[in-house]
Coordinates of C-alpha atoms and ligand atoms in Angstrom, one line a residue:
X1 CA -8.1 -13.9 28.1
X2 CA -5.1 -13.7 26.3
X3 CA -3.4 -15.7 23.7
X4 CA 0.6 -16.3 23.6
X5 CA 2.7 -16.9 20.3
X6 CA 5.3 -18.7 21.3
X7 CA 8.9 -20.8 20.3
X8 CA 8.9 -18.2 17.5
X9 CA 11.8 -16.4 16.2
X10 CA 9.7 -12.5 16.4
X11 CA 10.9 -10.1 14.0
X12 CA 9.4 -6.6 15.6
X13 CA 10.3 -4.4 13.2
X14 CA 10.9 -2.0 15.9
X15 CA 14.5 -2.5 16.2
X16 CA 17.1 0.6 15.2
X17 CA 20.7 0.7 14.8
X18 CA 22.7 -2.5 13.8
X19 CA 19.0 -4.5 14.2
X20 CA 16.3 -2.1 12.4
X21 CA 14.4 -5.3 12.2
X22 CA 14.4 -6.2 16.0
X23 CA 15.0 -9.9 16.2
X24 CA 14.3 -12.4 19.1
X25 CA 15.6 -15.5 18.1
X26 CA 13.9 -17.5 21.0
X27 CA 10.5 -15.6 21.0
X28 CA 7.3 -14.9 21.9
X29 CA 4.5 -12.2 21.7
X30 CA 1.7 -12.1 24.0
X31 CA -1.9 -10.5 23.1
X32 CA -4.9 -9.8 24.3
X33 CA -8.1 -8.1 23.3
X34 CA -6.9 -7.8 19.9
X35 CA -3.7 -6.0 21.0
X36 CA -0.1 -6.9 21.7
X37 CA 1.0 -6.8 25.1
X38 CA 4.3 -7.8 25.4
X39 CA 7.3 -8.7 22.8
X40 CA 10.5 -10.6 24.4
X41 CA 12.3 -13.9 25.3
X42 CA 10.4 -17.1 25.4
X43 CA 12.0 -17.7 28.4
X44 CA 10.5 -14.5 30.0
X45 CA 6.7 -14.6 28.9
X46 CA 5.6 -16.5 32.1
X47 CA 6.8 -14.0 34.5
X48 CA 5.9 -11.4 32.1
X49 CA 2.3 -12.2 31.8
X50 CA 2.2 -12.6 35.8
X51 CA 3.6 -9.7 35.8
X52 CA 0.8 -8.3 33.5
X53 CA -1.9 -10.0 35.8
X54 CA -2.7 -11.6 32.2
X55 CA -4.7 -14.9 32.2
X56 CA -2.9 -17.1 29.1
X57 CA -6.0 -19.0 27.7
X58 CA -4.0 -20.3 24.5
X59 CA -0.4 -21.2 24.1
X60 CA 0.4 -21.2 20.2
X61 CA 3.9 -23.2 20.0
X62 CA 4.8 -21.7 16.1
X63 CA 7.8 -24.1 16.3
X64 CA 11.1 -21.9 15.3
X65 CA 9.3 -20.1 12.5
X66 CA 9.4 -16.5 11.3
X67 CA 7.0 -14.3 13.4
X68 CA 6.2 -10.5 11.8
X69 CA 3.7 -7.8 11.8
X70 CA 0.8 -8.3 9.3
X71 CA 2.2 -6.6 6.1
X72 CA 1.0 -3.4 5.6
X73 CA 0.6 -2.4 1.5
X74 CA 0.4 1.1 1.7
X75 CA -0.6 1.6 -1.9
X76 CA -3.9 -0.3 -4.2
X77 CA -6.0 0.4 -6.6
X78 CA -8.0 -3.1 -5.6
X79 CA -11.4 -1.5 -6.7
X80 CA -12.1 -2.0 -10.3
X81 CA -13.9 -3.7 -12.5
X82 CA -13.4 -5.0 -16.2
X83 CA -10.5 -7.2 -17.8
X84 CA -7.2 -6.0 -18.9
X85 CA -5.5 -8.8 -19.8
X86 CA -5.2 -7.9 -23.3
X87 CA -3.5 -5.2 -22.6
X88 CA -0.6 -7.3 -20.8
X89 CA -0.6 -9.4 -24.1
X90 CA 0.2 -6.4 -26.1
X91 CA 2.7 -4.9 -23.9
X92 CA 4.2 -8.4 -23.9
X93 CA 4.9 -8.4 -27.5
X94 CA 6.1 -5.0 -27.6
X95 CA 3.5 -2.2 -27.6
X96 CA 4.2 1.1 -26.1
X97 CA 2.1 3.3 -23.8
X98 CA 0.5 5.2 -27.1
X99 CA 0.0 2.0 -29.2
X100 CA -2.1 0.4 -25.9
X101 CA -4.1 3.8 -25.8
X102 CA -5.3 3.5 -29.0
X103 CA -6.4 0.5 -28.9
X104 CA -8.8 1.5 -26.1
X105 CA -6.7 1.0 -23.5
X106 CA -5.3 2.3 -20.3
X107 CA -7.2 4.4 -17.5
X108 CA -10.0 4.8 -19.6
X109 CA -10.5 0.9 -20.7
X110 CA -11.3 0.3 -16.8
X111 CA -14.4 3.5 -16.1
X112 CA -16.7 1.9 -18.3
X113 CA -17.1 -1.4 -16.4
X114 CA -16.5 0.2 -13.0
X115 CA -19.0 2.4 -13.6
X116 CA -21.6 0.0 -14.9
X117 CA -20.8 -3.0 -12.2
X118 CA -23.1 -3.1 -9.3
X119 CA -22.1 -2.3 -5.9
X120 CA -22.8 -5.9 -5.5
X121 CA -20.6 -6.9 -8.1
X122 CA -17.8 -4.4 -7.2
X123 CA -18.1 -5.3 -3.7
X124 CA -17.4 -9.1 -4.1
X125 CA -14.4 -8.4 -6.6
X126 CA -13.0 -6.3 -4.0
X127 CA -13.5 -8.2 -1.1
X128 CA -11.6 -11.8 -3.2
X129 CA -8.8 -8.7 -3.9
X130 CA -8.5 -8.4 -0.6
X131 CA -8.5 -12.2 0.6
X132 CA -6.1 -12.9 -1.9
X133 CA -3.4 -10.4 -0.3
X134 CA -4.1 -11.4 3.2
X135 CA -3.6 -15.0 2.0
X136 CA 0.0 -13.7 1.3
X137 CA 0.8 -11.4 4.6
X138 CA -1.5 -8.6 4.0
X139 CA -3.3 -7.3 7.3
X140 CA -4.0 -4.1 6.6
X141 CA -4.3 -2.2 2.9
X142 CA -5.1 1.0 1.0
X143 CA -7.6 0.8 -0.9
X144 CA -7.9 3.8 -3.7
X145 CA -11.0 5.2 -5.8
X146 CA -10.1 6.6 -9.2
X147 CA -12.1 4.4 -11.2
X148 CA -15.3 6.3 -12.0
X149 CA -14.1 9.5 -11.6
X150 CA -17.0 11.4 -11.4
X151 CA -18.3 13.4 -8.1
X152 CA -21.1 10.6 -6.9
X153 CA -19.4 7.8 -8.3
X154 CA -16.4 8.2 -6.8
X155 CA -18.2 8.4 -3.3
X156 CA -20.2 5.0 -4.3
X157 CA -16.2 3.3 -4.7
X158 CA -15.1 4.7 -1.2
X159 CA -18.6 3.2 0.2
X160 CA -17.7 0.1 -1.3
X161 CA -14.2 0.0 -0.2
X162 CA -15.4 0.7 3.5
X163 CA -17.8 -2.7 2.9
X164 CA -15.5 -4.7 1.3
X165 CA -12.6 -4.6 3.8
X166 CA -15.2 -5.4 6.4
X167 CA -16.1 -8.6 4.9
X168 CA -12.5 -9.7 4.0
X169 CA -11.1 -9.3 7.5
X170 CA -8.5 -7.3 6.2
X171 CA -8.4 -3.3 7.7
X172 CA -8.9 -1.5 4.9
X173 CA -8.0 2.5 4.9
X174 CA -10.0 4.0 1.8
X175 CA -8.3 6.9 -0.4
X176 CA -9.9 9.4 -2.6
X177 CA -8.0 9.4 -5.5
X178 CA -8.1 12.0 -8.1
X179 CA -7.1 9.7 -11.2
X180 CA -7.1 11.7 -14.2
X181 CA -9.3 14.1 -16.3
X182 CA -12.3 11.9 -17.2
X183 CA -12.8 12.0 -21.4
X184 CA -16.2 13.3 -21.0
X185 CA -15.2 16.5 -19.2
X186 CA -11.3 16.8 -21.3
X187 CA -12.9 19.9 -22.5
X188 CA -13.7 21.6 -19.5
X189 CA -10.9 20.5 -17.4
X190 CA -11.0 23.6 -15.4
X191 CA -14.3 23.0 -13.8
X192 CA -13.8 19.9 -13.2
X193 CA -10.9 20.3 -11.4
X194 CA -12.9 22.5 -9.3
X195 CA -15.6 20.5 -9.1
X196 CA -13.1 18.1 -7.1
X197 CA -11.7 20.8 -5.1
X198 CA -14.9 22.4 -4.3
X199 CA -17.6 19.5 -3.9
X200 CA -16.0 16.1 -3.7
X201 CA -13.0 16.7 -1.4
X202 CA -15.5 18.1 1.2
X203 CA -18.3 15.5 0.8
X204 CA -15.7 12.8 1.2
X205 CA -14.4 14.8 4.4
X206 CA -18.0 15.6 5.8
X207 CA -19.0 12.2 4.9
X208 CA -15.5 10.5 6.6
X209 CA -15.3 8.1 3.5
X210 CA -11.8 8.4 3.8
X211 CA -8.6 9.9 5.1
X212 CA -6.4 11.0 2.9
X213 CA -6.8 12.1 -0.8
X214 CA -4.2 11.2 -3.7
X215 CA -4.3 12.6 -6.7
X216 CA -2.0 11.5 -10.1
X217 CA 0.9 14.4 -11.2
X218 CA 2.0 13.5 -14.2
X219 CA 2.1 13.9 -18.0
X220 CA -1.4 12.9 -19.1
X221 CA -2.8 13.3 -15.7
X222 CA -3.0 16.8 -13.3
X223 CA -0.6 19.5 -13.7
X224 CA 1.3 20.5 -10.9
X225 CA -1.0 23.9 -10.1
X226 CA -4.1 21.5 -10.5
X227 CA -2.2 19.7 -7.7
X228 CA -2.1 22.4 -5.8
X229 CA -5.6 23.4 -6.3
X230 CA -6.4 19.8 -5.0
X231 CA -4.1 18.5 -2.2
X232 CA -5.0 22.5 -0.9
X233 CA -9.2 21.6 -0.6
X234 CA -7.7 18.6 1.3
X235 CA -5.9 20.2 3.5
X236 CA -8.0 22.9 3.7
X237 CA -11.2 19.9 4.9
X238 CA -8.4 18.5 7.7
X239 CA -7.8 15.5 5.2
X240 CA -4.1 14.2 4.8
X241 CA -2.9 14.2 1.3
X242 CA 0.1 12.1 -1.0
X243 CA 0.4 11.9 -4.6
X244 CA 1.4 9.9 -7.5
X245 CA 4.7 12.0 -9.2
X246 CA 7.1 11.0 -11.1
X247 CA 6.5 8.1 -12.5
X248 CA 7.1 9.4 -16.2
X249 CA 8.0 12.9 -15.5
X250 CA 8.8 15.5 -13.0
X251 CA 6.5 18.3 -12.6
X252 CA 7.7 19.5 -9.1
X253 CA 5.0 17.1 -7.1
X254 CA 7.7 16.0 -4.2
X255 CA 8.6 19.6 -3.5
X256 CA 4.8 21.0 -3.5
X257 CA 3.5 17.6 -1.4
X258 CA 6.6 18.2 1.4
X259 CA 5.0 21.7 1.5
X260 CA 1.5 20.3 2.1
X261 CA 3.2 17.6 5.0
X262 CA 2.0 14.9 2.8
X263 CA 2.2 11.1 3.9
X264 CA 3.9 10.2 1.3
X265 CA 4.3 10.6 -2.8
X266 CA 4.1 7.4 -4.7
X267 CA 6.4 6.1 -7.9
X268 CA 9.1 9.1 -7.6
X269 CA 10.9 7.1 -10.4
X270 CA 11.6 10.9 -11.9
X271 CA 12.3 13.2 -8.8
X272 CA 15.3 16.1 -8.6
X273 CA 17.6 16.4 -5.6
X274 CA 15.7 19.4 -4.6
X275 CA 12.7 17.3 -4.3
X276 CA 14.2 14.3 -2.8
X277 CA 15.9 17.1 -0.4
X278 CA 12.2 18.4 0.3
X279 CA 11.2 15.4 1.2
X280 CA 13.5 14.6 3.6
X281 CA 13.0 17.6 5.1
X282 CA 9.2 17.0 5.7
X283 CA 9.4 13.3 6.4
X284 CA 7.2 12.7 3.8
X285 CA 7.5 8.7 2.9
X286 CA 8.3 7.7 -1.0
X287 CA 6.4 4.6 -1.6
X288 CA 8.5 2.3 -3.9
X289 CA 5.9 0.3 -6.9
X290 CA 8.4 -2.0 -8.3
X291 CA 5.6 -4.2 -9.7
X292 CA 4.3 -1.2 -11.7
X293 CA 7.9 -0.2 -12.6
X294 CA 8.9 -3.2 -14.1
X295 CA 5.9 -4.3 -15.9
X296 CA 6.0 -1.1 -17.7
X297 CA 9.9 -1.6 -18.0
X298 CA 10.5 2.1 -16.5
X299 CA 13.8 3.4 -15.2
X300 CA 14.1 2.2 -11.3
X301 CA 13.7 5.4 -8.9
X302 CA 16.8 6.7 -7.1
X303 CA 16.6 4.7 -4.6
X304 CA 20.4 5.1 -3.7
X305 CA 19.9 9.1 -3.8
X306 CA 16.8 8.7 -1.8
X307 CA 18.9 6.9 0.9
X308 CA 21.3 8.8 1.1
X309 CA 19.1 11.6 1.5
X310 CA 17.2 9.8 5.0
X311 CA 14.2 9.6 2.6
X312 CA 12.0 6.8 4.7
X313 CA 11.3 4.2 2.0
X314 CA 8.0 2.0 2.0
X315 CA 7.2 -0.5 -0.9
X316 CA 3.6 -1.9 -2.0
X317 CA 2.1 -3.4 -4.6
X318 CA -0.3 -1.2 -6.8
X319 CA -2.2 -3.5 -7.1
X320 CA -4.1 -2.0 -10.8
X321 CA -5.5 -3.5 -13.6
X322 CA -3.1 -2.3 -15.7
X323 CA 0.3 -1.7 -15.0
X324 CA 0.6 -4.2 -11.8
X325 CA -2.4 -6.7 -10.8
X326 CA -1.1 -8.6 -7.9
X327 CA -1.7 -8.1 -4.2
X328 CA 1.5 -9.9 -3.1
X329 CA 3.5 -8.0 -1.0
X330 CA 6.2 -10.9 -0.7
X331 CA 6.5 -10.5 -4.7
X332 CA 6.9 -6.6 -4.5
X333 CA 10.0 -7.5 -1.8
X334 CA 11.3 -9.6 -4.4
X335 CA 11.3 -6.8 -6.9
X336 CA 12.5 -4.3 -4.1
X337 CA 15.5 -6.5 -3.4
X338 CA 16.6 -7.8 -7.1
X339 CA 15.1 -4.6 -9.6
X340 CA 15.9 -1.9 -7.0
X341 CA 18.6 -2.5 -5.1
X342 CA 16.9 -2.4 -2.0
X343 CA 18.2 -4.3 1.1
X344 CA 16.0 -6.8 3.1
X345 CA 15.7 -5.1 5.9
X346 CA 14.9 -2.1 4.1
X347 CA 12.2 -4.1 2.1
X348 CA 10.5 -5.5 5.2
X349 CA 10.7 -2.2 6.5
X350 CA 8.8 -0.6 3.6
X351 CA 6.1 -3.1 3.8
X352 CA 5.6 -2.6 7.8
X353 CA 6.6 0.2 10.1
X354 CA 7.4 2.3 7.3
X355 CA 4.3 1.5 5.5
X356 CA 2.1 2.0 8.7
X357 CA 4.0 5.7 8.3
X358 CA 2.8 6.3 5.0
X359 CA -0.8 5.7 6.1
X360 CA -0.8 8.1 9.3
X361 CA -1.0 4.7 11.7
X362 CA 1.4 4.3 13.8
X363 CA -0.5 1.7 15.8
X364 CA 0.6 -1.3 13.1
X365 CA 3.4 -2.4 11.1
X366 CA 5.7 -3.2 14.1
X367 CA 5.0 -5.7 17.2
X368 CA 5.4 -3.7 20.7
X369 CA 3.0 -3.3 23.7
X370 CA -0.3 -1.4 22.7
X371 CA 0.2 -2.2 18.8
X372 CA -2.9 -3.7 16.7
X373 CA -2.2 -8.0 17.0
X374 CA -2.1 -8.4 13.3
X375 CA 0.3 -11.0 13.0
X376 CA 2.2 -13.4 10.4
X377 CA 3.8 -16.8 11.0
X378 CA 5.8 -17.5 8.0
X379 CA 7.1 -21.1 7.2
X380 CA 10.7 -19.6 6.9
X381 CA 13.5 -18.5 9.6
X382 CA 15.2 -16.2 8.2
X383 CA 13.9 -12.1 7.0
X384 CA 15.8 -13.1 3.7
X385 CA 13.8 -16.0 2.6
X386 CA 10.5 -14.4 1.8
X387 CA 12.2 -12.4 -1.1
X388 CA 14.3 -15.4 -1.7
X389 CA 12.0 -17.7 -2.5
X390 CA 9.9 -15.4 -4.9
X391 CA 6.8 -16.5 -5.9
X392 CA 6.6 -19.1 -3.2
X393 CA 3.8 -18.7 -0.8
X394 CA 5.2 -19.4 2.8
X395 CA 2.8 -17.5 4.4
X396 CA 1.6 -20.5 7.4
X397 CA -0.9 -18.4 9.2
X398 CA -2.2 -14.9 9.4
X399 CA -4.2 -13.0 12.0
X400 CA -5.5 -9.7 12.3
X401 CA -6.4 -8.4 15.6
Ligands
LIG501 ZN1 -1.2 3.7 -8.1

């Protein structure tokens, strides 16, 4: 029994060329089973689904409006507990990253909660994270640890991410992230580092609580040779790896992480020509946070230099508690377009196919035969009016597979 989405104008993103976002301006996509069969002309899906020896149980007449991919956000921190908002009050008026810090802020403001909330409690925040961003497009999302940080607490995060996605109907691909140092072990940094390498990153392999592993290069974070130390266990226990670099300096992450094949590296607002020239090389994505960036009012990346490079560019939300609490992907195109110079196509590309990339799926973020059914009808015609009309929801419906 299949289902047909029709009268719809169906944006693929699976076009190249002149059309990388593959319109059909008369259009209509066909699934079945939880899976697209067939993309084309309106005028064609009758014959098509004969042709298919496909029985259309339900005709879904979407009457001229924008038809997409779910929205793929490549890039959250949506497990968390604990309240920040104090923090945004501050850095509203004026206080720096070191004034915020003091004050008990930052990475460290957000373990203590975390680590005291029940896996009930995280589990429920999580899961209204996660209904909130498929209210705005979002079918399928990243979901990072990094807010306990220690070996079995980080586990109990990716257990909970695994649960929480379940519940919310959005797919949810859970990430180890390796945050920062946690203050309790700032003294031995060493051993912690490979504690991670050497117990965590194979008990989240053996135990398949996730896919990839991140971990944060950067001033205050993990040097470049901890990198190394890390993303290499990864590797070494068939996990795929990315990293945060670059978002306040450049240690060298986008020339190790195109070494390691990494999915993608994350922020890149600091990154040299030989790494963006790396990462070309490796087609290793950079994921584009323009919620993160401006909210902490940081230099925009080099988005032209990464462009110019063939750098494939995704964009998602980061959803955090601190430097970017929001879950709209819509917003984040906004930001793409107006803070970063990014075109429309190349925003909806960053939050589709190109996102899919950045995740190792290549089953999603585009509507062809064979691709997951996660779908979005928006109440707009054209690509441009979702960023255009920031901070309007015109999300009509949403369905995942
Ligand atoms: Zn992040």
């Amino acid at each position: 029994m299949a289902s047909l989405y029709h009268r719809a104008r169906v944006m693929t993103c699976a076009g190249s060329g002149a059309d990388p976002l593959g319109l059909i301006t008369d259009g209509a996509v066909l699934c079945e089973g939880g899976r697209v069969v067939w993309v084309g002309p309106d005028e064609d899906a009758d014959a098509a689904s004969r042709a298919l020896d496909v029985v259309v149980a339900e005709r879904v007449d979407l009457g001229g409006r924008l038809l997409t991919p779910g929205l793929v956000d490549c890039h959250t921190h949506a497990v968390f507990a604990g309240d920040r908002s104090d923090e945004f009050a501050m850095r509203a008026r004026g206080a720096g990253y070191l004034e915020i810090a003091k004050a008990g802020g930052g990475i460290a403001a957000t373990l203590g909660p975390t680590r005291a909330a029940t896996d009930a409690d995280l589990e429920r925040l999580t899961v209204d994270r996660l209904v909130a961003a498929r209210a705005t497009g979002t079918t399928t999302a990243e979901v990072k640890s990094g807010y306990d940080l220690t070996i079995a607490g980080e586990q109990r995060l990716l257990r909970v991410i695994a649960r929480a996605g379940a519940q919310a109907g959005v797919a949810v691909v859970p990430t180890l992230l390796c945050h920062v140092i946690p203050p309790e072990r700032k003294a031995d940094r060493d051993v912690y580092v490979r504690e991670l390498a050497e117990v965590l990153v194979p008990a989240v392999a053996a135990g398949g609580l996730a896919t990839a592993v991140d971990i944060y290069c950067d001033d205050g974070a993990f040097t470049r040779d901890e990198t190394a130390t890390v993303l290499g266990a990864a590797r070494g226990a068939g996990l795929a790896v990315k990293a945060h670099a670059g978002q306040f300096s450049d240690q060298g992450a986008a020339e190790l992480c195109a070494e390691l094949g990494a999915l993608s590296v994350d922020h890149v607002e600091q990154v040299s020509d030989a790494g963006i020239a790396a990462l070309a090389a490796a087609g290793t994505v950079a994921v584009m946070l323009p919620g993160a960036c401006v909210q902490l009012r940081l230099p925009p990346p080099p988005v032209a230099r990464l462009r110019a490079a063939g750098v494939p560019l995704a964009v998602a939300s980061d959803l955090n508690p601190g430097s970017s609490y929001s879950s709209s992907l819509p917003l984040q195109m906004w930001m793409a377009t107006t803070h970063f110079a990014m075109s429309v196509e190349e925003a909806w590309l960053g939050v589709t196919r190109v996102a899919a990339r950045a995740l190792g799926l290549s089953d999603r973020g585009m509507l062809a035969p064979g691709a997951r059914a996660d779908l979005v009808a928006w109440n707009a015609e054209h690509p441009a009016a979702i960023p255009y009309q920031y901070g309007a929801n015109l999300v009509d419906r949403v369905l995942v597979a």
